[in-house]
Amino acid sequence: MLIADADVEDGMLEAIIGGGVEISVVSDGAMALLEIGRQQPDAVLIGARLPVVDGVTVVRTVRSVPGHDNMPILLAGGPDDRSAAAAGLDAGASACVGKPYRVAEVLAMVGGLGTGRLGSAAAGLAGAEILRGGPVLLDRAAHEVRLDGALVPVPPREFRLLALLLEQAGRVVPRETLLREVWGSAHTETNTLAVHVRRLRRRLGEAAGGPTVIESIRGVGYRFRAAPETG
């Protein structure tokens, strides 16, 4: 994993390395582009405010290179970098993470990289029209959700929320990521997310207090329990 940011604390680097991930760290965008081309990393974490070449330009440049369409790229920014976050997603960033960094959030996003799974998972799911997890099937093209084959009406925002959880099924998706991707800002009231998750659970046939396919991970986020299949 390549990290292009001078503001990464040693504790986070140690946590990522402890998960079995090899990392390289550079401090400016020009070096990031050079090392991405040289090392061909499995994933990249890029600060939005890099010197020499800014983070959004790095993302756009990487995505313009053949063969880099599916490389997981995380763009990191602080509260004042919302416009950069939006521009980064438009340029092709896989997701945005907040600064100052939260170790749990970054680790959740790099997920199975230490076991060699993140790159292949991202490549397999990127652009997948149909996502499956247990009895749930989501068809992006038809904008349909089915539960054991039966059509379930799901509003657009909950549809996007379910798609994000299915894409990362088996992994924890941080609350900040869900809020940023579905509502456009990680600073949206977290109770809003909890309400939509409850509604989505009910649509998927879950009785109050019963078993759930959408698990709450206290202090971190949510996880869709079933392993995903694409088709």
PDB file of C-alpha atoms in Angstrom:
ATOM      1  CA  MET A   1       0.000   0.000   0.000  1.00  0.00           C
ATOM      2  CA  LEU A   2       1.318   3.439  -0.919  1.00  0.00           C
ATOM      3  CA  ILE A   3       0.549   6.324   1.452  1.00  0.00           C
ATOM      4  CA  ALA A   4       1.048   9.814   0.047  1.00  0.00           C
ATOM      5  CA  ASP A   5       0.761  12.108   3.058  1.00  0.00           C
ATOM      6  CA  ALA A   6       3.243  13.579   5.538  1.00  0.00           C
ATOM      7  CA  ASP A   7       0.627  13.740   8.328  1.00  0.00           C
ATOM      8  CA  VAL A   8       0.357  10.005   9.029  1.00  0.00           C
ATOM      9  CA  GLU A   9       1.128   9.113  12.639  1.00  0.00           C
ATOM     10  CA  ASP A  10       3.430   6.245  13.500  1.00  0.00           C
ATOM     11  CA  GLY A  11       0.631   4.494  15.384  1.00  0.00           C
ATOM     12  CA  MET A  12      -1.471   4.154  12.253  1.00  0.00           C
ATOM     13  CA  LEU A  13       1.475   2.935  10.200  1.00  0.00           C
ATOM     14  CA  GLU A  14       2.255   0.328  12.855  1.00  0.00           C
ATOM     15  CA  ALA A  15      -1.389  -0.805  12.911  1.00  0.00           C
ATOM     16  CA  ILE A  16      -1.472  -1.252   9.129  1.00  0.00           C
ATOM     17  CA  ILE A  17       1.851  -3.097   9.114  1.00  0.00           C
ATOM     18  CA  GLY A  18       0.599  -5.229  11.990  1.00  0.00           C
ATOM     19  CA  GLY A  19      -2.247  -6.329   9.732  1.00  0.00           C
ATOM     20  CA  GLY A  20       0.249  -7.826   7.301  1.00  0.00           C
ATOM     21  CA  VAL A  21       0.311  -4.936   4.820  1.00  0.00           C
ATOM     22  CA  GLU A  22       3.567  -3.649   3.345  1.00  0.00           C
ATOM     23  CA  ILE A  23       3.563   0.143   3.039  1.00  0.00           C
ATOM     24  CA  SER A  24       5.581   2.895   1.400  1.00  0.00           C
ATOM     25  CA  VAL A  25       5.192   6.547   2.408  1.00  0.00           C
ATOM     26  CA  VAL A  26       5.847   9.652   0.295  1.00  0.00           C
ATOM     27  CA  SER A  27       5.118  13.275   1.135  1.00  0.00           C
ATOM     28  CA  ASP A  28       4.175  14.945  -2.167  1.00  0.00           C
ATOM     29  CA  GLY A  29       2.030  14.263  -5.207  1.00  0.00           C
ATOM     30  CA  ALA A  30       4.863  14.085  -7.707  1.00  0.00           C
ATOM     31  CA  MET A  31       6.560  11.325  -5.709  1.00  0.00           C
ATOM     32  CA  ALA A  32       3.200   9.580  -5.352  1.00  0.00           C
ATOM     33  CA  LEU A  33       2.770   9.405  -9.128  1.00  0.00           C
ATOM     34  CA  LEU A  34       6.352   8.203  -9.559  1.00  0.00           C
ATOM     35  CA  GLU A  35       6.005   5.471  -6.922  1.00  0.00           C
ATOM     36  CA  ILE A  36       2.581   4.336  -8.129  1.00  0.00           C
ATOM     37  CA  GLY A  37       4.059   3.792 -11.572  1.00  0.00           C
ATOM     38  CA  ARG A  38       7.157   2.086 -10.167  1.00  0.00           C
ATOM     39  CA  GLN A  39       5.653  -0.071  -7.428  1.00  0.00           C
ATOM     40  CA  GLN A  40       2.163  -0.783  -8.795  1.00  0.00           C
ATOM     41  CA  PRO A  41       0.686  -0.887  -5.246  1.00  0.00           C
ATOM     42  CA  ASP A  42      -2.470  -2.824  -4.406  1.00  0.00           C
ATOM     43  CA  ALA A  43      -4.035   0.282  -2.833  1.00  0.00           C
ATOM     44  CA  VAL A  44      -3.252   3.979  -2.345  1.00  0.00           C
ATOM     45  CA  LEU A  45      -4.067   6.455   0.446  1.00  0.00           C
ATOM     46  CA  ILE A  46      -3.648  10.055  -0.760  1.00  0.00           C
ATOM     47  CA  GLY A  47      -3.902  13.308   1.192  1.00  0.00           C
ATOM     48  CA  ALA A  48      -6.038  15.933  -0.553  1.00  0.00           C
ATOM     49  CA  ARG A  49      -3.552  18.755   0.172  1.00  0.00           C
ATOM     50  CA  LEU A  50      -0.336  17.288  -1.136  1.00  0.00           C
ATOM     51  CA  PRO A  51       2.456  19.689  -2.180  1.00  0.00           C
ATOM     52  CA  VAL A  52       3.758  19.833  -5.774  1.00  0.00           C
ATOM     53  CA  VAL A  53       0.778  17.893  -7.186  1.00  0.00           C
ATOM     54  CA  ASP A  54      -2.481  17.940  -5.196  1.00  0.00           C
ATOM     55  CA  GLY A  55      -4.345  14.780  -4.243  1.00  0.00           C
ATOM     56  CA  VAL A  56      -7.265  15.207  -6.659  1.00  0.00           C
ATOM     57  CA  THR A  57      -4.853  15.628  -9.579  1.00  0.00           C
ATOM     58  CA  VAL A  58      -3.020  12.489  -8.473  1.00  0.00           C
ATOM     59  CA  VAL A  59      -6.295  10.545  -8.462  1.00  0.00           C
ATOM     60  CA  ARG A  60      -7.290  11.853 -11.891  1.00  0.00           C
ATOM     61  CA  THR A  61      -3.856  11.092 -13.339  1.00  0.00           C
ATOM     62  CA  VAL A  62      -3.776   7.543 -11.940  1.00  0.00           C
ATOM     63  CA  ARG A  63      -7.253   6.802 -13.288  1.00  0.00           C
ATOM     64  CA  SER A  64      -6.196   7.986 -16.759  1.00  0.00           C
ATOM     65  CA  VAL A  65      -3.515   5.285 -16.966  1.00  0.00           C
ATOM     66  CA  PRO A  66      -4.680   1.992 -18.561  1.00  0.00           C
ATOM     67  CA  GLY A  67      -4.805  -0.837 -16.052  1.00  0.00           C
ATOM     68  CA  HIS A  68      -5.386   1.437 -13.045  1.00  0.00           C
ATOM     69  CA  ASP A  69      -9.184   1.616 -13.353  1.00  0.00           C
ATOM     70  CA  ASN A  70      -9.823  -0.669 -10.399  1.00  0.00           C
ATOM     71  CA  MET A  71      -6.952   0.239  -8.049  1.00  0.00           C
ATOM     72  CA  PRO A  72      -8.487   1.130  -4.650  1.00  0.00           C
ATOM     73  CA  ILE A  73      -7.705   4.807  -3.984  1.00  0.00           C
ATOM     74  CA  LEU A  74      -8.638   6.481  -0.687  1.00  0.00           C
ATOM     75  CA  LEU A  75      -8.568  10.291  -0.636  1.00  0.00           C
ATOM     76  CA  ALA A  76      -8.006  11.841   2.795  1.00  0.00           C
ATOM     77  CA  GLY A  77      -9.178  15.302   3.790  1.00  0.00           C
ATOM     78  CA  GLY A  78     -10.117  17.418   6.808  1.00  0.00           C
ATOM     79  CA  PRO A  79     -13.328  19.360   7.560  1.00  0.00           C
ATOM     80  CA  ASP A  80     -12.225  22.170   5.215  1.00  0.00           C
ATOM     81  CA  ASP A  81     -11.660  19.805   2.286  1.00  0.00           C
ATOM     82  CA  ARG A  82     -15.260  18.946   1.387  1.00  0.00           C
ATOM     83  CA  SER A  83     -14.965  20.403  -2.108  1.00  0.00           C
ATOM     84  CA  ALA A  84     -11.766  18.415  -2.642  1.00  0.00           C
ATOM     85  CA  ALA A  85     -13.536  15.255  -1.449  1.00  0.00           C
ATOM     86  CA  ALA A  86     -16.333  15.761  -3.969  1.00  0.00           C
ATOM     87  CA  ALA A  87     -13.837  16.522  -6.730  1.00  0.00           C
ATOM     88  CA  GLY A  88     -11.784  13.475  -5.744  1.00  0.00           C
ATOM     89  CA  LEU A  89     -14.793  11.165  -6.012  1.00  0.00           C
ATOM     90  CA  ASP A  90     -15.619  12.675  -9.405  1.00  0.00           C
ATOM     91  CA  ALA A  91     -11.985  12.091 -10.441  1.00  0.00           C
ATOM     92  CA  GLY A  92     -12.248   8.412  -9.536  1.00  0.00           C
ATOM     93  CA  ALA A  93     -11.360   8.013  -5.863  1.00  0.00           C
ATOM     94  CA  SER A  94     -12.817   4.805  -4.436  1.00  0.00           C
ATOM     95  CA  ALA A  95     -13.763   6.500  -1.159  1.00  0.00           C
ATOM     96  CA  CYS A  96     -12.832   9.382   1.129  1.00  0.00           C
ATOM     97  CA  VAL A  97     -11.495   9.179   4.686  1.00  0.00           C
ATOM     98  CA  GLY A  98     -11.443  11.922   7.293  1.00  0.00           C
ATOM     99  CA  LYS A  99      -8.464  13.694   8.840  1.00  0.00           C
ATOM    100  CA  PRO A 100      -7.151  13.574  11.448  1.00  0.00           C
ATOM    101  CA  TYR A 101      -6.990   9.893  10.618  1.00  0.00           C
ATOM    102  CA  ARG A 102      -8.919   7.348  12.623  1.00  0.00           C
ATOM    103  CA  VAL A 103      -7.021   4.086  12.673  1.00  0.00           C
ATOM    104  CA  ALA A 104     -10.209   1.984  12.799  1.00  0.00           C
ATOM    105  CA  GLU A 105     -11.646   3.738   9.739  1.00  0.00           C
ATOM    106  CA  VAL A 106      -8.518   3.283   7.615  1.00  0.00           C
ATOM    107  CA  LEU A 107      -8.084  -0.328   8.711  1.00  0.00           C
ATOM    108  CA  ALA A 108     -11.714  -1.075   7.858  1.00  0.00           C
ATOM    109  CA  MET A 109     -11.196   0.348   4.385  1.00  0.00           C
ATOM    110  CA  VAL A 110      -7.941  -1.459   3.640  1.00  0.00           C
ATOM    111  CA  GLY A 111      -9.758  -4.568   4.884  1.00  0.00           C
ATOM    112  CA  GLY A 112      -8.267  -7.762   3.470  1.00  0.00           C
ATOM    113  CA  LEU A 113      -5.249  -6.180   1.803  1.00  0.00           C
ATOM    114  CA  GLY A 114      -2.890  -8.067   4.097  1.00  0.00           C
ATOM    115  CA  THR A 115      -4.265 -11.340   2.776  1.00  0.00           C
ATOM    116  CA  GLY A 116      -4.232 -10.163  -0.821  1.00  0.00           C
ATOM    117  CA  ARG A 117      -8.004  -9.804  -1.075  1.00  0.00           C
ATOM    118  CA  LEU A 118      -8.691  -6.088  -1.335  1.00  0.00           C
ATOM    119  CA  GLY A 119      -7.415  -5.525  -4.859  1.00  0.00           C
ATOM    120  CA  SER A 120      -9.200  -8.533  -6.310  1.00  0.00           C
ATOM    121  CA  ALA A 121     -12.395  -7.726  -4.436  1.00  0.00           C
ATOM    122  CA  ALA A 122     -12.404  -4.134  -5.650  1.00  0.00           C
ATOM    123  CA  ALA A 123     -11.727  -5.244  -9.204  1.00  0.00           C
ATOM    124  CA  GLY A 124     -14.529  -7.781  -9.065  1.00  0.00           C
ATOM    125  CA  LEU A 125     -17.110  -5.451  -7.557  1.00  0.00           C
ATOM    126  CA  ALA A 126     -16.284  -2.257  -9.435  1.00  0.00           C
ATOM    127  CA  GLY A 127     -19.076  -1.713 -11.898  1.00  0.00           C
ATOM    128  CA  ALA A 128     -20.869  -4.935 -10.867  1.00  0.00           C
ATOM    129  CA  GLU A 129     -24.523  -4.548 -11.847  1.00  0.00           C
ATOM    130  CA  ILE A 130     -25.791  -7.316  -9.566  1.00  0.00           C
ATOM    131  CA  LEU A 131     -24.746  -7.794  -5.932  1.00  0.00           C
ATOM    132  CA  ARG A 132     -25.841 -10.752  -3.817  1.00  0.00           C
ATOM    133  CA  GLY A 133     -25.551 -11.371  -0.093  1.00  0.00           C
ATOM    134  CA  GLY A 134     -27.411 -14.322   1.387  1.00  0.00           C
ATOM    135  CA  PRO A 135     -31.099 -13.966   0.441  1.00  0.00           C
ATOM    136  CA  VAL A 136     -30.644 -10.385  -0.788  1.00  0.00           C
ATOM    137  CA  LEU A 137     -30.095  -9.494  -4.445  1.00  0.00           C
ATOM    138  CA  LEU A 138     -29.516  -5.921  -5.624  1.00  0.00           C
ATOM    139  CA  ASP A 139     -29.727  -5.086  -9.338  1.00  0.00           C
ATOM    140  CA  ARG A 140     -28.235  -1.666 -10.056  1.00  0.00           C
ATOM    141  CA  ALA A 141     -29.379  -1.475 -13.686  1.00  0.00           C
ATOM    142  CA  ALA A 142     -33.002  -2.267 -12.834  1.00  0.00           C
ATOM    143  CA  HIS A 143     -32.804  -0.428  -9.493  1.00  0.00           C
ATOM    144  CA  GLU A 144     -34.404  -3.444  -7.831  1.00  0.00           C
ATOM    145  CA  VAL A 145     -33.879  -5.270  -4.554  1.00  0.00           C
ATOM    146  CA  ARG A 146     -35.153  -8.821  -4.093  1.00  0.00           C
ATOM    147  CA  LEU A 147     -35.410 -10.881  -0.931  1.00  0.00           C
ATOM    148  CA  ASP A 148     -35.598 -14.618  -1.610  1.00  0.00           C
ATOM    149  CA  GLY A 149     -36.739 -13.697  -5.108  1.00  0.00           C
ATOM    150  CA  ALA A 150     -39.533 -11.371  -3.990  1.00  0.00           C
ATOM    151  CA  LEU A 151     -39.339  -7.725  -5.047  1.00  0.00           C
ATOM    152  CA  VAL A 152     -38.785  -5.316  -2.133  1.00  0.00           C
ATOM    153  CA  PRO A 153     -39.503  -1.585  -2.611  1.00  0.00           C
ATOM    154  CA  VAL A 154     -36.442   0.390  -1.442  1.00  0.00           C
ATOM    155  CA  PRO A 155     -36.155   4.211  -1.693  1.00  0.00           C
ATOM    156  CA  PRO A 156     -33.088   5.652  -3.524  1.00  0.00           C
ATOM    157  CA  ARG A 157     -31.084   6.612  -0.414  1.00  0.00           C
ATOM    158  CA  GLU A 158     -31.576   3.232   1.245  1.00  0.00           C
ATOM    159  CA  PHE A 159     -30.769   1.573  -2.095  1.00  0.00           C
ATOM    160  CA  ARG A 160     -27.378   3.345  -2.175  1.00  0.00           C
ATOM    161  CA  LEU A 161     -26.785   2.429   1.467  1.00  0.00           C
ATOM    162  CA  LEU A 162     -27.524  -1.247   0.806  1.00  0.00           C
ATOM    163  CA  ALA A 163     -25.302  -1.256  -2.293  1.00  0.00           C
ATOM    164  CA  LEU A 164     -22.352   0.088  -0.289  1.00  0.00           C
ATOM    165  CA  LEU A 165     -22.835  -2.534   2.410  1.00  0.00           C
ATOM    166  CA  LEU A 166     -23.169  -5.347  -0.137  1.00  0.00           C
ATOM    167  CA  GLU A 167     -20.029  -4.224  -1.973  1.00  0.00           C
ATOM    168  CA  GLN A 168     -18.066  -4.661   1.254  1.00  0.00           C
ATOM    169  CA  ALA A 169     -20.068  -7.615   2.633  1.00  0.00           C
ATOM    170  CA  GLY A 170     -18.208  -9.282   5.469  1.00  0.00           C
ATOM    171  CA  ARG A 171     -16.243  -6.093   6.224  1.00  0.00           C
ATOM    172  CA  VAL A 172     -17.074  -3.178   8.449  1.00  0.00           C
ATOM    173  CA  VAL A 173     -17.976  -0.006   6.552  1.00  0.00           C
ATOM    174  CA  PRO A 174     -17.246   3.031   8.781  1.00  0.00           C
ATOM    175  CA  ARG A 175     -20.127   5.371   9.589  1.00  0.00           C
ATOM    176  CA  GLU A 176     -18.161   8.289   8.143  1.00  0.00           C
ATOM    177  CA  THR A 177     -17.849   6.491   4.809  1.00  0.00           C
ATOM    178  CA  LEU A 178     -21.566   5.692   4.632  1.00  0.00           C
ATOM    179  CA  LEU A 179     -22.514   9.257   5.524  1.00  0.00           C
ATOM    180  CA  ARG A 180     -20.087  10.710   2.997  1.00  0.00           C
ATOM    181  CA  GLU A 181     -21.106   8.396   0.155  1.00  0.00           C
ATOM    182  CA  VAL A 182     -24.879   8.412   0.746  1.00  0.00           C
ATOM    183  CA  TRP A 183     -25.505  11.875   2.218  1.00  0.00           C
ATOM    184  CA  GLY A 184     -22.507  13.747   0.792  1.00  0.00           C
ATOM    185  CA  SER A 185     -20.962  14.718   4.128  1.00  0.00           C
ATOM    186  CA  ALA A 186     -19.342  12.779   6.959  1.00  0.00           C
ATOM    187  CA  HIS A 187     -20.655  15.475   9.305  1.00  0.00           C
ATOM    188  CA  THR A 188     -24.306  14.492   8.788  1.00  0.00           C
ATOM    189  CA  GLU A 189     -26.015  13.589  12.072  1.00  0.00           C
ATOM    190  CA  THR A 190     -25.191   9.929  12.731  1.00  0.00           C
ATOM    191  CA  ASN A 191     -28.731   9.304  14.031  1.00  0.00           C
ATOM    192  CA  THR A 192     -29.882   9.863  10.451  1.00  0.00           C
ATOM    193  CA  LEU A 193     -27.821   6.861   9.387  1.00  0.00           C
ATOM    194  CA  ALA A 194     -29.156   4.726  12.251  1.00  0.00           C
ATOM    195  CA  VAL A 195     -32.755   5.531  11.286  1.00  0.00           C
ATOM    196  CA  HIS A 196     -32.177   4.544   7.653  1.00  0.00           C
ATOM    197  CA  VAL A 197     -30.441   1.321   8.696  1.00  0.00           C
ATOM    198  CA  ARG A 198     -33.447   0.418  10.876  1.00  0.00           C
ATOM    199  CA  ARG A 199     -35.813   1.082   7.980  1.00  0.00           C
ATOM    200  CA  LEU A 200     -33.669  -0.982   5.650  1.00  0.00           C
ATOM    201  CA  ARG A 201     -33.603  -3.867   8.121  1.00  0.00           C
ATOM    202  CA  ARG A 202     -37.409  -3.817   8.313  1.00  0.00           C
ATOM    203  CA  ARG A 203     -37.647  -3.850   4.514  1.00  0.00           C
ATOM    204  CA  LEU A 204     -35.439  -6.939   4.522  1.00  0.00           C
ATOM    205  CA  GLY A 205     -37.938  -8.676   6.766  1.00  0.00           C
ATOM    206  CA  GLU A 206     -36.163  -8.396  10.106  1.00  0.00           C
ATOM    207  CA  ALA A 207     -38.352  -8.414  13.185  1.00  0.00           C
ATOM    208  CA  ALA A 208     -37.393  -6.256  16.137  1.00  0.00           C
ATOM    209  CA  GLY A 209     -34.799  -8.063  18.226  1.00  0.00           C
ATOM    210  CA  GLY A 210     -34.405 -10.822  15.650  1.00  0.00           C
ATOM    211  CA  PRO A 211     -31.298 -11.898  13.720  1.00  0.00           C
ATOM    212  CA  THR A 212     -29.954  -9.326  11.285  1.00  0.00           C
ATOM    213  CA  VAL A 213     -27.905  -9.352   8.092  1.00  0.00           C
ATOM    214  CA  ILE A 214     -26.830  -5.751   8.782  1.00  0.00           C
ATOM    215  CA  GLU A 215     -24.729  -5.766  11.950  1.00  0.00           C
ATOM    216  CA  SER A 216     -23.971  -2.671  14.024  1.00  0.00           C
ATOM    217  CA  ILE A 217     -20.295  -2.529  15.004  1.00  0.00           C
ATOM    218  CA  ARG A 218     -20.249  -0.305  18.072  1.00  0.00           C
ATOM    219  CA  GLY A 219     -18.188   2.831  17.619  1.00  0.00           C
ATOM    220  CA  VAL A 220     -17.177   1.987  14.036  1.00  0.00           C
ATOM    221  CA  GLY A 221     -19.969   1.355  11.549  1.00  0.00           C
ATOM    222  CA  TYR A 222     -22.022  -1.408   9.932  1.00  0.00           C
ATOM    223  CA  ARG A 223     -21.355  -4.751   8.265  1.00  0.00           C
ATOM    224  CA  PHE A 224     -23.456  -6.884   5.946  1.00  0.00           C
ATOM    225  CA  ARG A 225     -22.886 -10.386   7.305  1.00  0.00           C
ATOM    226  CA  ALA A 226     -23.245 -12.549   4.215  1.00  0.00           C
ATOM    227  CA  ALA A 227     -20.316 -12.910   1.804  1.00  0.00           C
ATOM    228  CA  PRO A 228     -21.066 -11.175  -1.538  1.00  0.00           C
ATOM    229  CA  GLU A 229     -21.402 -12.791  -4.910  1.00  0.00           C
ATOM    230  CA  THR A 230     -21.475 -10.902  -8.189  1.00  0.00           C
ATOM    231  CA  GLY A 231     -23.173 -11.968 -11.346  1.00  0.00           C
TER     232      GLY A 231
END
